[in-house]
Tab-separated table of C-alpha atoms and ligand atoms in Angstrom:
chain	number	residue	atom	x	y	z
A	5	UNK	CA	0.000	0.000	0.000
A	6	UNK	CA	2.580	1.834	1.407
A	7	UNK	CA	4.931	1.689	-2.238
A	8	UNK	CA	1.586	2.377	-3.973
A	9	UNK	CA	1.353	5.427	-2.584
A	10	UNK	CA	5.201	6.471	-3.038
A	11	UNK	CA	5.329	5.617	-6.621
A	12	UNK	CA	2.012	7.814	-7.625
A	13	UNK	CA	3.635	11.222	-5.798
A	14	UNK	CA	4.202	13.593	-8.334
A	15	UNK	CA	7.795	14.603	-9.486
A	16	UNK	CA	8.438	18.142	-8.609
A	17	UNK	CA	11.637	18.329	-9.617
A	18	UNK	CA	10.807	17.545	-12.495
A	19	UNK	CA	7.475	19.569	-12.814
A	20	UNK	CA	9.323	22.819	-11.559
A	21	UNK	CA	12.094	22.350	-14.670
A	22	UNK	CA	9.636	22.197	-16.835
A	23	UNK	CA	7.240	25.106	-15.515
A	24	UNK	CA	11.028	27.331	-14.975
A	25	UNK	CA	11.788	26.176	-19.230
A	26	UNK	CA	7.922	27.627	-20.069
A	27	UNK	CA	8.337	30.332	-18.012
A	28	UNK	CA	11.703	31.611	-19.345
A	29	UNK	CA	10.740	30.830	-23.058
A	30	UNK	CA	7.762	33.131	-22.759
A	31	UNK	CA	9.580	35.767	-20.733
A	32	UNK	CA	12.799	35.803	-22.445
A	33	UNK	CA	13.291	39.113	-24.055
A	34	UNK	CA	12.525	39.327	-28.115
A	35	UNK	CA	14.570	41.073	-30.168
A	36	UNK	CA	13.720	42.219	-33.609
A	37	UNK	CA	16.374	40.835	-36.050
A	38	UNK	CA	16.259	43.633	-38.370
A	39	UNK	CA	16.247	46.750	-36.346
A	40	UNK	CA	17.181	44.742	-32.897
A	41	UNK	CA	14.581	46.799	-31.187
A	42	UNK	CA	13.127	44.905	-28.107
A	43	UNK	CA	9.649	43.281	-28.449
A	44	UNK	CA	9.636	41.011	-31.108
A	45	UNK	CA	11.260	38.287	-32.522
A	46	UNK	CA	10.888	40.406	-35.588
A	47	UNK	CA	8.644	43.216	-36.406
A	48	UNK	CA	5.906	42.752	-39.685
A	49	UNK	CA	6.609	46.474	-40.873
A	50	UNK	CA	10.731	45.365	-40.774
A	51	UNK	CA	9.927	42.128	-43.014
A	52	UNK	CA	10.181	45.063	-45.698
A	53	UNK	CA	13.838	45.400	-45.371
A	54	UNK	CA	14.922	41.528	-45.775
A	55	UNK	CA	16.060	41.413	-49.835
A	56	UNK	CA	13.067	40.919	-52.648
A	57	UNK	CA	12.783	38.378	-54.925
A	58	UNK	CA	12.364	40.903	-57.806
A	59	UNK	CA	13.440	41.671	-61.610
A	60	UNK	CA	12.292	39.409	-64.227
A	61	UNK	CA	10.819	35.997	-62.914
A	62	UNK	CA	9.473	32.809	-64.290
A	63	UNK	CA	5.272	33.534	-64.239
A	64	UNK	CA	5.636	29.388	-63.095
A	65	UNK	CA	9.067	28.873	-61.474
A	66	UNK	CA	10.078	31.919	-59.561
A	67	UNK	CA	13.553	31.626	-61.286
A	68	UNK	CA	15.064	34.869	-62.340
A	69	UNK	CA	15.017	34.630	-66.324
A	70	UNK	CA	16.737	36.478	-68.870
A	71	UNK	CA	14.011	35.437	-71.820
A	72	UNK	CA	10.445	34.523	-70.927
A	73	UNK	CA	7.921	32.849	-73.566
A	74	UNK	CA	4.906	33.684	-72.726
A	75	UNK	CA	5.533	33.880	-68.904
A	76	UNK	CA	8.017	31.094	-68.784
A	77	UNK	CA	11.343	30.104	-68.706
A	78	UNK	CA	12.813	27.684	-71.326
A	79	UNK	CA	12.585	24.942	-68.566
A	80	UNK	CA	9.078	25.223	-67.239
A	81	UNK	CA	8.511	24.932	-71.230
A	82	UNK	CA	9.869	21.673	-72.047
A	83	UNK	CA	8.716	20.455	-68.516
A	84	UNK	CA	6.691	22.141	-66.343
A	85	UNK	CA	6.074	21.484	-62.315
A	86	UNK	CA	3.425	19.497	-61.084
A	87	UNK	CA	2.497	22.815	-59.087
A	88	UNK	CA	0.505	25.775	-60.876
A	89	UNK	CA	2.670	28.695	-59.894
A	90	UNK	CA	5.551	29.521	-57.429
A	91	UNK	CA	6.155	32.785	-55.448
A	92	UNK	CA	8.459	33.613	-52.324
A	93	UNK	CA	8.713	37.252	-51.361
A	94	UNK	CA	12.354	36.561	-50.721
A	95	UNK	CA	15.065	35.609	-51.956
A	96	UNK	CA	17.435	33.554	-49.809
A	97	UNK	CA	20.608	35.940	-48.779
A	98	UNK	CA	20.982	38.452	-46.192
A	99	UNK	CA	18.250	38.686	-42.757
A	100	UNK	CA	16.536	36.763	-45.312
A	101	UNK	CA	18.403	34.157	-44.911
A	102	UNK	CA	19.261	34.501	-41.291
A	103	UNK	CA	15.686	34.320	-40.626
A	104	UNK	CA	15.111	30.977	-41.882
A	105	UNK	CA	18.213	29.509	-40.135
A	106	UNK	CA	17.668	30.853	-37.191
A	107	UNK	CA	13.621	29.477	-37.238
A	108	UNK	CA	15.101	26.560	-38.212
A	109	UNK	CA	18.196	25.678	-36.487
A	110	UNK	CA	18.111	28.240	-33.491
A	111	UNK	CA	14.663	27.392	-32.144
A	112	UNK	CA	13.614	31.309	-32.865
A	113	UNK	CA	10.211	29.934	-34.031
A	114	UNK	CA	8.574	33.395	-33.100
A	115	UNK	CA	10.351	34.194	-36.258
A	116	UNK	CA	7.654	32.336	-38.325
A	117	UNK	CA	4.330	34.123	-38.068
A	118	UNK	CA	6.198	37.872	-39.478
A	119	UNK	CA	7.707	35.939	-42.509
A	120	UNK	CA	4.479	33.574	-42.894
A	121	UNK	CA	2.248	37.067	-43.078
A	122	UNK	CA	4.857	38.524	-45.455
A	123	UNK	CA	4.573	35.315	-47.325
A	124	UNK	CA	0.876	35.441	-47.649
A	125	UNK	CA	1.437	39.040	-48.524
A	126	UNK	CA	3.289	37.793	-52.156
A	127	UNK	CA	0.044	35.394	-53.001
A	128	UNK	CA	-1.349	36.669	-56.465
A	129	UNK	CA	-5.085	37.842	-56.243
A	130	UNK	CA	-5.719	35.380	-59.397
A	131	UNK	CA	-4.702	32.373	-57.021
A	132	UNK	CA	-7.995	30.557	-56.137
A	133	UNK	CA	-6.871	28.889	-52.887
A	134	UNK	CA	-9.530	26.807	-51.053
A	135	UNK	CA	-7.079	25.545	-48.232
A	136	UNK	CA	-3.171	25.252	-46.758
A	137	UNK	CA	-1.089	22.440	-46.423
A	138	UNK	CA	2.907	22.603	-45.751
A	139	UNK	CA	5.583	20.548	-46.456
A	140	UNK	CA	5.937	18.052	-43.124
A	141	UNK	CA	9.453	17.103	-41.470
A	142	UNK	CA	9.387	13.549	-41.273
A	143	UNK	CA	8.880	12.694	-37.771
A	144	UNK	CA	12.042	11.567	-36.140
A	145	UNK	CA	13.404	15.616	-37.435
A	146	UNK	CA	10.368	17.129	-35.933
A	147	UNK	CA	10.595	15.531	-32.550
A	148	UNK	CA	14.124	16.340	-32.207
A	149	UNK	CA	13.348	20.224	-33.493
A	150	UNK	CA	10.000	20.293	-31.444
A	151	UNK	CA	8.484	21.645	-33.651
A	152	UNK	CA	7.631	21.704	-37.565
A	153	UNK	CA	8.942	25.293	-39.191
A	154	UNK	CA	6.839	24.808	-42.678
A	155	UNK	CA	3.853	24.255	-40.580
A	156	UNK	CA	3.652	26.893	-38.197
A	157	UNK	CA	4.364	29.337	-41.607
A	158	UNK	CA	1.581	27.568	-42.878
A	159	UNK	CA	-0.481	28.242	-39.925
A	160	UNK	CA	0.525	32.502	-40.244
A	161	UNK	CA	-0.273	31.896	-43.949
A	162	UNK	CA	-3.651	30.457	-43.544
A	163	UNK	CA	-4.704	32.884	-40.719
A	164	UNK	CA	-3.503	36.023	-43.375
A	165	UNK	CA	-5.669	34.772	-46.134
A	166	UNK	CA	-8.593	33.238	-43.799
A	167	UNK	CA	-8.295	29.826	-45.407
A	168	UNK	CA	-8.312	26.393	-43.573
A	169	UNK	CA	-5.443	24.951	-42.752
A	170	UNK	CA	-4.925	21.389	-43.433
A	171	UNK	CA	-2.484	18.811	-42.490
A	172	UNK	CA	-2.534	16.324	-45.158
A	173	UNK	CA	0.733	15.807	-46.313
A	174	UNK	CA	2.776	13.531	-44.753
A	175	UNK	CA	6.349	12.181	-44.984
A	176	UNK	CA	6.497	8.332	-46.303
A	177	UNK	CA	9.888	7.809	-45.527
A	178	UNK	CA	13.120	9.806	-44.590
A	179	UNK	CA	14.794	11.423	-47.206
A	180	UNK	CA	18.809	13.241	-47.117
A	181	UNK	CA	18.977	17.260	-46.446
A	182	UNK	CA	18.220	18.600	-49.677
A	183	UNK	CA	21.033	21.370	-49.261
A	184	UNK	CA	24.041	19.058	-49.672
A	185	UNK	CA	22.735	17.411	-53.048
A	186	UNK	CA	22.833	18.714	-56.909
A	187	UNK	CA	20.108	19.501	-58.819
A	188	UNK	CA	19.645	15.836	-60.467
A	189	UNK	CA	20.403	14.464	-56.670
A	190	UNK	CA	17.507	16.644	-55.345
A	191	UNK	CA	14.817	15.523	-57.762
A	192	UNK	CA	15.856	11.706	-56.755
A	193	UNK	CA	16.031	12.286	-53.121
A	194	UNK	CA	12.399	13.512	-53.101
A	195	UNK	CA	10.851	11.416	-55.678
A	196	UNK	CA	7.844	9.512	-54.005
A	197	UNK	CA	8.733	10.746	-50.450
A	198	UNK	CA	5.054	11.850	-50.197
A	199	UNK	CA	2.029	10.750	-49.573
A	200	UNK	CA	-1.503	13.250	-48.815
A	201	UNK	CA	-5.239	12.288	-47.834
A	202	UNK	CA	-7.982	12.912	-50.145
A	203	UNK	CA	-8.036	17.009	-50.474
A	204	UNK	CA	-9.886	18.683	-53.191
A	205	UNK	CA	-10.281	22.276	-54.307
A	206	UNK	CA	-6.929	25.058	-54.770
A	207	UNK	CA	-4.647	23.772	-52.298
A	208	UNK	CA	-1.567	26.328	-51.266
A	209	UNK	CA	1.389	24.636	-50.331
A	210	UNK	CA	4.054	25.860	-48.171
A	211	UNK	CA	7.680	25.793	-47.309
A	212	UNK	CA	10.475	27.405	-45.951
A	213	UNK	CA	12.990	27.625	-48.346
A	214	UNK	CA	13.210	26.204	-52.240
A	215	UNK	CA	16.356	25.980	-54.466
A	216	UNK	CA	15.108	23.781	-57.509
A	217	UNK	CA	11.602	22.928	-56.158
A	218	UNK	CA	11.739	19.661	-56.449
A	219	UNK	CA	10.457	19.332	-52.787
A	220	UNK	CA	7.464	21.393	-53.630
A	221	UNK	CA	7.094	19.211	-56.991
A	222	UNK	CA	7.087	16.132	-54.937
A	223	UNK	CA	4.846	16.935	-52.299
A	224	UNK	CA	2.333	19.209	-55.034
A	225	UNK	CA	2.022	15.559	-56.980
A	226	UNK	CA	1.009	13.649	-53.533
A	227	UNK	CA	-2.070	16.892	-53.564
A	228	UNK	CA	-2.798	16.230	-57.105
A	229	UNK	CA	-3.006	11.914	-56.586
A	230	UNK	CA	-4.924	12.792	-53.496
A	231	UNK	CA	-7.863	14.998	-55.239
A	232	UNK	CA	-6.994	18.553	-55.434
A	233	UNK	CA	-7.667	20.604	-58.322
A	234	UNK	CA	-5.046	22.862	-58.377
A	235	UNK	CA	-1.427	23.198	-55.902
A	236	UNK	CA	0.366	26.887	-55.995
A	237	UNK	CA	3.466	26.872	-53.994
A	238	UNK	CA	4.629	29.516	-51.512
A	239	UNK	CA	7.959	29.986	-49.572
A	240	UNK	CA	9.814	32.684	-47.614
A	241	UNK	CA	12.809	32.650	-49.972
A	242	UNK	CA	14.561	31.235	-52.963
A	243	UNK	CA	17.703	30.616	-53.532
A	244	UNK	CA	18.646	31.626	-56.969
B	11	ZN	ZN1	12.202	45.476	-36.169
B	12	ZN	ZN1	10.231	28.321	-64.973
């Protein structure tokens, strides 16, 4: 009876850690990493100063193009992605970059709602989007991060254009960090990594950061198997 009893008191220890880590990770001081003002992780109005994705862009792509036919680059021509359209208010250098690392690596995920609003903010008014979905981390990556970047810029995205969110997509196996492969590598690595449940309707999908796309390909062909009508793809930033 005695043991019983012993065994079913609660571990303060424990409990107080835990309550002293929430306490400290809501209290901790913000600072903006623009204008490194207190308050904020980083300020919406100083999203404005972290470098443009602008000059002359693939209508289908987002990759900066010297001659456009009708829109399009030479390569979205002879083979186009499985998504509609591609746009990232960013591209992936400067605070821009810092930003991402930082939400990413640096567990600054306050980061994510400014740069998920200023991603919504780049979504073409032609776009018919019925719903959001992100890009997931397969699981063993999100438990160790604690969280899953794409989707809580998903989440700021959906809020800003007052669309559902939906969590369809999902991860059907591991797959190497895209950042250490070539172009032909990427495409490989990705291939089949995704699988989504039945969606229908314009479905937005979001991620982080895209190179050649071929993560947003992949995932915007599980959408398409799965029943939507439509996938446009959004990011922060590109890296040209
Ligand atoms: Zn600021
Ligand atoms: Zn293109």
């Amino acid at each position: 009876m005695w043991s019983k009893v012993a065994h079913a008191r609660p571990d303060w220890g424990r409990a107080r850690a835990a309550l002293r880590t929430a306490l400290w990770d809501g209290l901790a001081p913000q600072r903006c990493l623009v204008c490194g003002a207190f308050g904020a992780a980083l300020h919406e109005a100083c999203t404005s100063a972290l470098p443009a994705a602008g000059g002359r862009r693939c209508d289908r792509c987002w990759a900066p193009a010297v001659r456009l036919e009708a829109g399009t680059c030479a390569r979205c021509a002879l083979a186009p992605p499985a998504f509609a359209a591609l746009r990232t208010p960013f591209v992936y250098a400067g605070a821009a970059r810092a930003a991402v690392l930082e939400a990413k690596f640096a567990g600054r995920s306050a980061l994510l709602g400014p740069l998920g609003v200023a991603a919504a903010r780049a979504v073409p008014r032609g776009w018919a989007v019925e719903a959001v979905a992100w890009v997931p981390l397969h699981g063993r990556r999100r438990r160790t991060r604690g969280y899953d970047q794409a989707g809580l810029l998903a989440r700021a995205v959906a809020a800003e254009l007052g669309v559902p969110l939906v969590g369809v997509l999902r991860r059907t196996r591991g797959t190497a960090p895209q950042a250490r492969l070539d172009a032909e590598r990427r495409r490989a690595n990705v291939v089949g990594a995704f699988a989504a449940e039945r969606v229908g309707g314009g479905v937005l999908l979001v991620d982080d950061v895209t190179t050649t796309g071929s993560t947003l390909d992949a995932a915007a062909r599980a959408l398409l198997a799965a029943g939507a009508a439509q996938v446009f793809a959004l990011a922060v930033a590109r890296e040209d």
